[in-house]
């Protein structure tokens, strides 16, 4: 059967054993032994063995297909490992807010940009990446600017999908603010606030930076509506909104607030508490109070004069060292964040002696007439009784305001804590006004400082008592001495204006709800409170009443260990106790209450990132790339913990065409 099967027996076949046969048994066994060792027989045996082990053609094809598939799968897994490295590099640069590309991205360039530089550096120590760059196809290295953009967009989209999943079926609040960037584009920053069940506290998360072509209320409302639709949020789920006091945003007739309430009339509007505090300061130290008004102008002149020249700043440092004083950095007087003026006043107070000597030396040494004129003018203003009095008076007041302002900027603060803090500030200011000793201490320190620096304390200008109504003065009161004049004309008006403005500006539409929640935490709820809470937070009146009665009689809770809204939430959310189910209406009220924002500071923090990412050298950046980079840089915690596989899957389907590299 196998005589000619392989062709190796050609010319050596023995037909006796294959075709002709034999009829003589003589010497048969000898012939058999000789044939058994012949090449023909051995070759035929080999062919027989191969035939018996031969696989069917379909099996051979299946095995070949499996082998090819196995090789492809190995290559696919290797490609995903390469993509993981590229995504990690993208995250590293994106979280840091650095630029990806350089001026020249050719292989011979020394300024290829951070992305390619890090890829090259990593390839030196990573055999997989090195093999990909050196042996892989040159049209699929995946280091181009297009791939970089796709990776950035993919990471951003995965982060937004995670947020979309977290806020599903939850009440949310919207915080928005607008600014202009370096490219002269109006940018609207939008932040969502929601209650995180894992962290047991409210969380504020950046969702997008939208370019708006106009700053009218309808354009801003449309931009926010697009975000709400993109995240699948229902208008009924929008609990509140927080904006600044601009008429476009907070207008009750045609502002963004009014348009929100047309969609959901139960949504609350919160005027940012930080802006309210700033406005209170603006009103209290305005033009009506000439001494404080002039004082802030003078300290801004001091800052500009000293810090406007490296030489003048160096002279101040030298003088401070020679006097053995620790120099405190001078601060500019901010035009928007008035609470930060406390640092500017404190710096002038700490450096007062060094400033006098330094400015005097500058005026003596300078060869420029205008510099000498400015120095003498500043010295003349600094050596006045009014300047020193304003400095010593404003320092403690602004320090109080700064403490409150900093705490109000916390992202997890709730309205109840904020109101308690503002109330404490009001009481502190009232104490300053009513306590005679407080003003006397300020005045004594002013007199002492004037005497130490040889500054003349002006005498009180005596007024002639008019026999008829004198319209040239605001009051007919005759001052007895300089101390009384400063107290009545400067100190009291400033404090009175601040106290009255606190009452007016913080009396917002949420104040009634805040009082009800405060009494709920203290377990002192009235029937009216129950009605208000059940209507505002849409809970059953009878169920809420029953839960409050149970809460009062619960032995494991006391007024000593539950003092704040956060304390009660943590007590209810203690897993394994079932309290969140038993007191589900109270828990629902508290979760929604802390979801209402206090300030729009989170949006302003995004503006800091905006100026860091969109710089002069990156001013032509496209909006979708800018939005994605801001998302990665702002939401750093989420970016660090992102699922790389999700990014790869989104990267695969981002473009309608298939990727050159199998993933």
XYZ file of C-alpha atoms in Angstrom:
663
model
C 0.000 0.000 0.000
C 2.834 2.418 0.743
C 5.341 1.409 -1.930
C 5.234 4.738 -3.745
C 3.485 6.865 -1.151
C 6.409 9.096 -0.274
C 8.494 8.726 -3.430
C 11.526 7.695 -1.434
C 11.198 4.019 -2.538
C 11.489 4.807 -6.235
C 13.927 2.395 -7.888
C 14.100 0.193 -4.782
C 10.708 -1.465 -4.794
C 10.470 -5.252 -4.454
C 7.419 -6.290 -6.500
C 7.421 -9.789 -4.946
C 6.100 -8.331 -1.690
C 3.750 -5.788 -3.241
C 2.379 -6.970 -6.614
C 3.647 -10.367 -7.959
C 3.791 -12.457 -4.794
C 5.810 -15.735 -4.486
C 5.141 -19.490 -4.837
C 8.336 -21.078 -3.490
C 8.804 -21.396 0.263
C 12.496 -22.224 -0.117
C 14.681 -19.819 1.864
C 11.506 -17.915 2.854
C 12.557 -17.033 6.373
C 15.922 -15.821 5.140
C 14.245 -13.629 2.540
C 11.817 -12.272 5.124
C 14.660 -11.272 7.445
C 16.495 -9.561 4.582
C 13.346 -7.706 3.488
C 12.604 -6.644 7.055
C 15.827 -4.615 7.145
C 15.541 -3.213 3.648
C 14.967 0.477 2.977
C 11.743 -0.257 1.138
C 10.163 -2.010 4.118
C 11.397 0.577 6.625
C 10.154 3.477 4.508
C 6.773 1.812 4.117
C 6.515 1.260 7.885
C 7.238 4.950 8.440
C 4.552 5.884 5.929
C 2.087 3.542 7.659
C 2.796 5.119 11.046
C 2.316 8.602 9.626
C -0.920 7.559 7.987
C -2.322 6.104 11.204
C -1.571 9.363 13.078
C -2.770 11.658 10.297
C -5.566 14.151 11.361
C -8.585 14.971 9.211
C -8.402 18.166 7.180
C -11.120 19.917 9.249
C -9.176 19.176 12.439
C -6.002 20.515 10.882
C -7.816 23.720 9.824
C -9.341 24.151 13.300
C -5.968 23.754 14.960
C -4.428 26.249 12.559
C -7.265 28.659 13.286
C -6.794 28.237 17.041
C -3.087 28.838 16.673
C -3.682 32.030 14.699
C -6.333 33.144 17.213
C -3.969 32.418 20.106
C -1.255 34.512 18.473
C -3.726 37.345 17.874
C -4.953 37.168 21.473
C -1.399 37.323 22.766
C -0.732 40.319 20.532
C -4.000 41.945 21.654
C -3.101 41.543 25.330
C 0.348 42.938 24.599
C -1.254 45.904 22.831
C -3.476 46.565 25.863
C -0.402 46.543 28.104
C 1.178 49.140 25.810
C -2.019 51.230 25.975
C -1.981 51.028 29.778
C 1.441 52.639 29.782
C 0.334 55.378 27.389
C -2.794 56.058 29.471
C -0.734 56.251 32.665
C 1.538 58.798 31.006
C -1.514 60.794 29.896
C -2.910 60.718 33.440
C 0.409 61.799 34.930
C 0.660 64.843 32.656
C -3.068 65.631 32.797
C -3.327 65.542 36.599
C -0.346 67.868 36.825
C -1.891 70.223 34.283
C 1.244 70.222 32.132
C 1.461 70.689 28.378
C 1.673 67.507 26.273
C 3.306 68.712 23.095
C 6.525 70.533 22.280
C 7.624 72.954 19.610
C 9.095 70.277 17.330
C 8.052 66.627 17.684
C 10.488 65.080 15.199
C 12.712 62.243 16.403
C 15.823 64.434 16.200
C 14.222 67.218 18.233
C 15.184 67.992 21.828
C 11.813 69.620 22.535
C 9.285 66.955 21.597
C 7.017 67.669 24.538
C 6.396 65.878 27.816
C 4.324 63.031 26.357
C 6.938 61.836 23.874
C 9.800 62.539 26.276
C 8.234 60.340 28.968
C 7.475 57.608 26.406
C 11.135 57.667 25.308
C 12.354 57.611 28.903
C 10.082 54.725 29.859
C 11.130 52.746 26.771
C 14.723 52.705 28.070
C 13.673 50.571 31.041
C 10.578 48.799 29.687
C 11.308 46.049 27.110
C 7.668 45.853 26.021
C 7.413 49.535 25.161
C 10.868 49.510 23.587
C 9.902 46.563 21.361
C 6.697 48.349 20.365
C 8.516 51.518 19.321
C 11.428 49.821 17.546
C 9.848 46.703 15.975
C 6.190 47.670 15.713
C 4.603 49.332 12.661
C 5.646 52.959 12.381
C 2.115 54.048 11.506
C 0.759 52.640 14.803
C 3.148 53.852 17.515
C 0.170 55.676 19.101
C 2.217 58.694 20.144
C 0.788 61.243 17.716
C -1.100 64.367 18.751
C -4.371 62.840 17.495
C -3.946 59.793 19.731
C -3.020 62.042 22.650
C -6.277 63.957 22.199
C -8.253 60.709 21.956
C -6.703 59.434 25.184
C -7.479 62.710 26.981
C -11.087 62.686 25.767
C -11.499 59.000 26.702
C -10.250 59.521 30.260
C -12.497 62.549 30.709
C -15.535 60.708 29.365
C -14.969 57.731 31.673
C -14.780 60.108 34.662
C -18.042 61.753 33.603
C -19.710 58.357 33.102
C -18.697 57.418 36.644
C -20.303 60.617 37.955
C -23.412 59.963 35.880
C -23.725 56.542 37.513
C -23.203 57.993 41.019
C -25.896 60.684 40.754
C -28.478 58.416 39.174
C -31.832 58.854 40.980
C -30.276 61.308 43.457
C -31.065 64.886 44.371
C -28.409 67.277 43.146
C -27.554 70.968 43.393
C -26.024 73.096 40.656
C -23.243 75.623 41.195
C -22.191 77.863 38.312
C -20.015 80.899 37.698
C -18.467 82.516 34.632
C -15.167 84.156 33.796
C -13.037 85.048 30.764
C -9.910 83.074 29.887
C -6.598 84.082 28.326
C -8.016 83.573 24.823
C -10.764 86.154 25.526
C -13.445 83.448 25.645
C -16.282 83.575 28.147
C -16.167 80.323 30.119
C -18.956 78.940 32.315
C -17.846 76.545 35.038
C -20.487 74.070 36.258
C -20.196 71.986 39.429
C -22.655 69.421 40.795
C -23.145 68.782 44.505
C -24.618 65.492 45.705
C -24.579 63.231 48.757
C -22.006 60.430 48.565
C -23.338 57.324 50.339
C -19.846 55.838 50.697
C -18.220 58.928 52.229
C -21.414 59.846 54.140
C -21.001 63.505 53.257
C -21.814 65.931 50.430
C -19.416 66.030 47.480
C -18.895 68.764 44.889
C -17.644 67.563 41.509
C -16.695 69.515 38.409
C -18.727 68.483 35.355
C -17.688 70.836 32.596
C -16.341 74.120 31.311
C -18.638 75.482 28.619
C -17.805 78.344 26.318
C -20.655 80.835 26.053
C -20.934 83.434 23.313
C -22.898 85.848 25.499
C -23.326 86.499 29.221
C -27.088 87.011 29.146
C -29.267 84.824 31.361
C -30.783 82.777 28.522
C -27.394 81.733 27.113
C -26.127 80.715 30.561
C -29.342 78.827 31.296
C -29.120 76.961 27.981
C -25.519 75.913 28.732
C -26.513 74.567 32.155
C -29.561 72.824 30.649
C -27.329 71.036 28.140
C -25.224 69.667 30.988
C -28.341 68.541 32.863
C -29.568 66.703 29.762
C -26.151 65.146 29.086
C -26.110 63.617 32.564
C -29.722 62.464 32.346
C -30.808 64.618 35.301
C -34.511 65.345 35.707
C -35.569 68.843 36.679
C -37.422 67.391 39.668
C -34.070 66.156 40.985
C -32.547 69.648 41.002
C -32.777 70.628 44.650
C -31.094 74.032 44.559
C -28.779 76.355 42.669
C -25.961 78.571 43.912
C -24.705 81.646 42.045
C -23.122 84.983 42.831
C -25.140 88.163 43.261
C -24.931 89.397 39.657
C -28.326 90.334 38.242
C -27.826 87.972 35.284
C -27.475 84.996 37.616
C -29.597 85.848 40.666
C -32.278 88.067 39.112
C -35.694 87.020 40.395
C -37.532 88.195 37.262
C -35.380 87.320 34.271
C -32.192 85.891 35.770
C -30.921 82.328 35.560
C -32.500 81.724 38.962
C -35.942 82.677 37.626
C -35.560 80.395 34.589
C -34.628 77.493 36.855
C -37.720 78.041 38.963
C -39.901 77.927 35.865
C -38.681 74.356 35.373
C -38.805 73.447 39.065
C -40.626 75.890 41.344
C -39.462 74.017 44.465
C -35.765 74.575 43.751
C -33.994 76.885 46.208
C -31.653 79.694 45.266
C -28.586 80.314 47.453
C -26.707 83.568 47.048
C -23.088 82.537 47.617
C -22.238 83.199 51.273
C -18.657 84.086 50.357
C -19.840 86.834 48.001
C -22.284 88.097 50.638
C -19.458 88.426 53.145
C -17.344 90.328 50.627
C -20.204 92.695 49.843
C -20.650 93.396 53.555
C -17.015 94.479 53.777
C -17.292 96.576 50.599
C -20.264 98.472 52.052
C -18.724 98.978 55.508
C -15.394 100.467 54.318
C -16.727 102.402 51.350
C -16.494 106.073 50.503
C -18.735 107.088 53.400
C -16.002 106.038 55.847
C -13.186 108.234 54.525
C -10.463 107.069 56.922
C -10.791 103.366 56.052
C -11.332 104.191 52.383
C -8.101 106.208 52.239
C -6.246 103.586 54.283
C -6.813 100.817 51.732
C -5.711 103.129 48.958
C -2.494 103.849 50.831
C -1.585 100.215 51.523
C -2.101 99.423 47.839
C 0.296 102.274 47.002
C 2.828 100.830 49.460
C 2.570 97.389 47.853
C 2.931 98.765 44.316
C 5.843 100.996 45.306
C 7.894 98.328 47.119
C 7.076 95.261 45.014
C 7.221 97.175 41.724
C 11.004 97.207 41.882
C 13.450 94.443 42.805
C 15.872 97.092 44.111
C 13.311 98.630 46.448
C 12.242 95.178 47.659
C 15.902 94.346 48.301
C 16.313 97.503 50.393
C 13.301 96.484 52.509
C 14.778 93.022 53.081
C 18.147 94.511 54.068
C 16.517 96.922 56.527
C 14.411 94.112 58.063
C 17.505 91.958 58.564
C 19.441 94.837 60.127
C 16.550 95.469 62.553
C 16.355 91.719 63.295
C 12.741 91.603 62.085
C 11.053 88.731 60.285
C 9.763 90.231 57.058
C 6.164 89.345 56.236
C 5.356 89.291 52.521
C 3.368 92.308 51.375
C 0.019 91.509 49.768
C -1.953 93.327 47.119
C -5.396 94.631 48.028
C -7.749 92.328 46.122
C -10.632 94.013 44.314
C -12.914 90.971 44.593
C -11.917 88.937 47.653
C -12.153 91.590 50.357
C -11.731 89.021 53.121
C -8.148 88.492 51.895
C -7.383 92.124 52.752
C -6.734 90.919 56.297
C -3.388 89.538 55.094
C -2.510 92.847 53.426
C -3.296 94.819 56.606
C -1.448 92.312 58.798
C 1.655 92.553 56.583
C 1.689 96.364 56.826
C 1.269 96.169 60.610
C 4.090 93.632 61.067
C 6.473 95.469 58.731
C 5.566 99.027 59.760
C 8.906 99.959 61.331
C 10.961 98.383 58.546
C 8.778 100.063 55.910
C 9.312 103.531 57.386
C 13.112 103.137 57.399
C 13.214 101.486 53.960
C 11.016 104.086 52.239
C 13.030 106.889 53.861
C 16.268 105.340 52.565
C 14.759 104.866 49.098
C 13.766 108.552 48.958
C 17.294 109.606 49.991
C 19.167 107.307 47.579
C 17.026 107.516 44.454
C 18.039 109.598 41.455
C 14.522 109.638 40.004
C 12.340 112.566 40.924
C 9.037 110.711 40.596
C 10.246 107.871 42.853
C 11.309 110.370 45.518
C 7.959 112.158 45.268
C 6.074 108.886 45.695
C 8.253 107.837 48.629
C 7.758 111.142 50.446
C 4.023 111.018 49.791
C 3.741 107.472 51.167
C 5.853 108.377 54.212
C 3.630 111.372 54.862
C 0.523 109.173 54.779
C 2.050 106.417 56.919
C 3.042 108.915 59.589
C -0.493 110.063 60.282
C -2.669 109.258 63.250
C -5.548 108.215 60.965
C -3.410 105.643 59.111
C -2.247 103.958 62.315
C -5.720 104.014 63.851
C -7.265 102.420 60.752
C -4.522 99.778 60.688
C -4.991 98.785 64.331
C -8.786 98.952 64.113
C -9.142 96.911 60.927
C -6.645 94.198 61.863
C -8.830 92.385 64.469
C -12.043 92.949 62.500
C -10.629 91.628 59.229
C -9.039 88.679 61.048
C -12.499 87.629 62.253
C -13.925 87.981 58.765
C -11.012 86.036 57.248
C -11.539 83.089 59.618
C -15.209 82.898 58.679
C -14.495 83.376 54.979
C -11.923 80.557 54.866
C -14.263 78.121 56.603
C -17.157 79.070 54.336
C -15.048 78.032 51.338
C -14.986 74.396 52.483
C -16.709 72.126 49.943
C -18.455 69.917 52.531
C -19.875 72.679 54.738
C -23.672 72.783 55.102
C -26.082 75.693 55.460
C -26.725 75.136 59.164
C -23.021 75.295 60.034
C -22.612 78.325 57.760
C -25.465 80.207 59.436
C -24.092 79.366 62.887
C -20.696 80.672 61.788
C -22.134 83.907 60.385
C -24.177 84.351 63.572
C -21.005 83.930 65.624
C -19.332 86.601 63.486
C -22.249 88.971 64.070
C -22.114 88.409 67.832
C -18.340 88.991 67.808
C -18.807 92.300 65.994
C -21.582 93.292 68.404
C -19.261 92.472 71.291
C -16.581 94.711 69.773
C -19.082 97.535 69.554
C -20.640 97.185 72.982
C -17.438 96.528 74.911
C -15.940 99.921 75.691
C -12.613 98.353 76.626
C -12.122 96.975 73.093
C -12.105 100.437 71.553
C -10.043 101.913 74.371
C -7.348 99.265 73.786
C -7.255 100.090 70.067
C -7.008 103.820 70.771
C -4.297 103.360 73.434
C -2.218 101.218 71.073
C -2.631 103.880 68.389
C -1.420 106.618 70.738
C 1.483 104.466 71.902
C 2.533 103.656 68.331
C 2.338 107.342 67.375
C 4.528 108.297 70.307
C 7.058 105.564 69.470
C 7.392 106.840 65.890
C 7.232 110.577 66.705
C 3.902 111.015 64.941
C 1.820 114.029 65.893
C -1.609 113.280 67.333
C -3.896 115.973 65.907
C -6.049 118.021 68.227
C -9.788 117.876 67.973
C -11.165 120.698 65.844
C -13.685 122.533 67.948
C -16.943 123.357 66.228
C -18.942 126.452 66.949
C -22.412 125.659 68.205
C -24.814 126.870 65.534
C -27.900 128.788 66.539
C -29.812 127.278 63.634
C -29.859 123.992 61.752
C -26.393 123.389 60.300
C -26.683 121.499 57.029
C -22.920 121.259 56.491
C -22.464 118.468 59.049
C -24.105 115.065 59.329
C -24.604 115.422 63.069
C -25.008 118.267 65.531
C -23.129 116.299 68.183
C -20.118 118.121 69.618
C -17.112 115.812 70.150
C -15.272 116.133 73.476
C -11.913 114.668 72.410
C -10.111 112.783 69.616
C -10.964 109.398 71.093
C -14.677 110.112 71.005
C -14.409 111.496 67.487
C -12.756 108.322 66.141
C -15.213 106.089 67.960
C -18.349 107.882 66.761
C -17.254 108.822 63.239
C -15.166 105.753 62.259
C -15.410 102.751 64.600
C -19.142 102.645 65.274
C -20.302 103.381 61.689
C -18.169 100.548 60.301
C -19.387 97.983 62.840
C -23.019 99.140 62.583
C -22.962 98.796 58.803
C -21.430 95.321 59.002
C -23.930 94.085 61.603
C -26.954 95.435 59.724
C -25.696 94.051 56.401
C -25.235 90.593 57.941
C -28.894 90.673 58.969
C -30.006 91.732 55.494
C -27.741 89.786 53.123
C -27.864 86.429 54.908
C -31.635 86.518 55.310
C -32.227 84.348 52.222
C -35.148 82.161 51.188
C -33.507 79.122 52.799
C -33.475 80.664 56.290
C -36.838 79.172 57.332
C -35.751 75.690 56.219
C -32.443 76.074 58.093
C -34.249 76.919 61.326
C -36.530 73.889 60.940
C -33.571 71.539 60.401
C -31.763 73.089 63.380
C -34.713 72.313 65.632
C -34.916 68.812 64.148
C -31.322 68.095 65.188
C -32.021 69.462 68.681
C -35.207 67.307 68.782
C -37.327 70.392 69.462
C -39.559 70.221 66.389
C -42.914 72.003 66.431
C -45.969 71.121 64.387
C -45.239 73.979 61.976
C -41.728 72.617 61.495
C -43.146 69.203 60.631
C -45.442 70.752 58.023
C -42.589 72.773 56.486
C -40.162 69.842 56.407
C -42.699 67.441 54.898
C -43.584 69.973 52.176
C -40.036 71.031 51.350
C -38.486 67.548 51.245
C -41.625 65.681 50.072
C -41.988 63.189 52.931
C -45.082 61.867 54.650
C -46.138 64.032 57.604
C -47.316 61.158 59.812
C -44.258 58.997 59.122
C -41.959 61.919 59.906
C -43.829 62.651 63.129
C -43.526 59.008 64.192
C -39.808 58.897 63.426
C -39.145 62.065 65.437
C -41.011 60.591 68.418
C -38.920 57.425 68.146
C -35.764 59.504 67.864
C -36.579 61.403 71.053
C -37.073 58.158 72.990
C -33.960 56.449 71.585
C -31.518 55.753 74.406
C -28.444 55.493 72.173
C -28.719 59.131 71.086
C -28.324 62.158 73.289
C -27.980 65.878 72.873
C -24.445 65.627 74.203
C -22.982 63.500 71.395
C -25.226 64.684 68.518
C -24.646 68.416 68.115
C -24.400 68.946 64.379
C -26.055 67.824 61.191
C -22.987 65.741 60.285
C -23.086 63.952 63.650
C -26.699 62.899 63.149
C -26.040 61.741 59.571
C -23.117 59.560 60.692
C -25.244 58.127 63.509
C -28.053 57.262 61.106
C -25.711 55.921 58.405
C -23.899 53.552 60.781
C -24.013 50.374 58.684
C -25.446 47.267 60.243
C -27.706 49.104 62.693
C -30.649 49.632 60.334
C -31.138 53.211 61.553
C -31.135 54.560 58.004
C -34.187 52.370 57.305
C -36.030 53.007 60.572
C -35.517 56.776 60.316
C -35.566 56.891 56.525
C -37.524 60.167 56.294
C -35.221 61.989 58.710
C -32.224 60.540 56.871
C -33.687 61.690 53.546
C -34.248 65.218 54.880
C -30.700 65.505 56.207
C -29.094 64.122 53.037
C -31.002 66.554 50.843
C -30.371 69.434 53.245
C -26.579 69.010 53.185
C -26.768 68.726 49.378
C -27.747 72.405 49.217
C -24.479 74.365 48.636
C -23.277 77.310 50.693
C -20.840 79.021 48.322
C -19.763 78.926 44.682
C -16.087 78.666 45.666
C -15.696 75.331 43.862
C -16.325 77.121 40.556
C -13.740 79.752 41.428
C -11.217 77.014 42.170
C -11.742 75.718 38.649
C -10.834 79.200 37.370
C -7.448 78.803 39.061
C -6.934 75.567 37.133
C -8.162 77.271 33.949
C -5.444 79.926 34.161
C -2.876 77.203 34.859
C -3.866 75.027 31.877
C -4.849 77.600 29.257
C -1.726 79.733 29.217
C -0.296 82.152 26.687
C 1.483 79.301 24.902
C -1.694 77.149 24.885
C -4.252 79.835 24.084
C -5.488 78.185 20.856
C -6.598 74.996 22.606
C -9.927 73.571 21.411
C -12.842 73.659 23.849
C -13.375 69.886 24.099
C -9.687 69.335 24.875
C -9.717 72.153 27.443
C -12.801 70.712 29.136
C -11.254 67.227 29.246
C -7.925 68.461 30.646
C -9.728 70.483 33.321
C -11.778 67.427 34.311
C -8.625 65.317 34.741
C -6.723 68.035 36.603
C -9.581 69.049 38.934
C -10.942 65.589 39.747
C -7.540 64.196 40.677
C -8.810 61.610 43.159
C -11.126 60.051 40.583
C -8.409 60.225 37.914
C -5.910 58.380 40.122
C -8.430 55.584 40.759
C -9.793 55.322 37.214
C -10.283 51.901 35.628
C -7.734 51.688 32.777
C -9.733 48.951 31.000
C -12.752 51.267 30.788
C -10.559 53.930 29.186
C -9.256 51.438 26.609
C -12.785 50.287 25.762
C -13.928 53.882 25.267
C -10.799 54.625 23.242
C -11.645 51.702 20.920
C -15.085 53.049 20.026
C -14.239 56.758 20.088
C -13.607 56.822 16.341
C -15.997 55.275 13.796
C -13.106 53.474 12.047
C -11.320 50.515 13.614
C -7.991 51.126 15.303
C -4.803 50.005 13.585
C -3.713 48.305 16.783
C -5.951 45.408 17.840
C -7.297 46.120 21.341
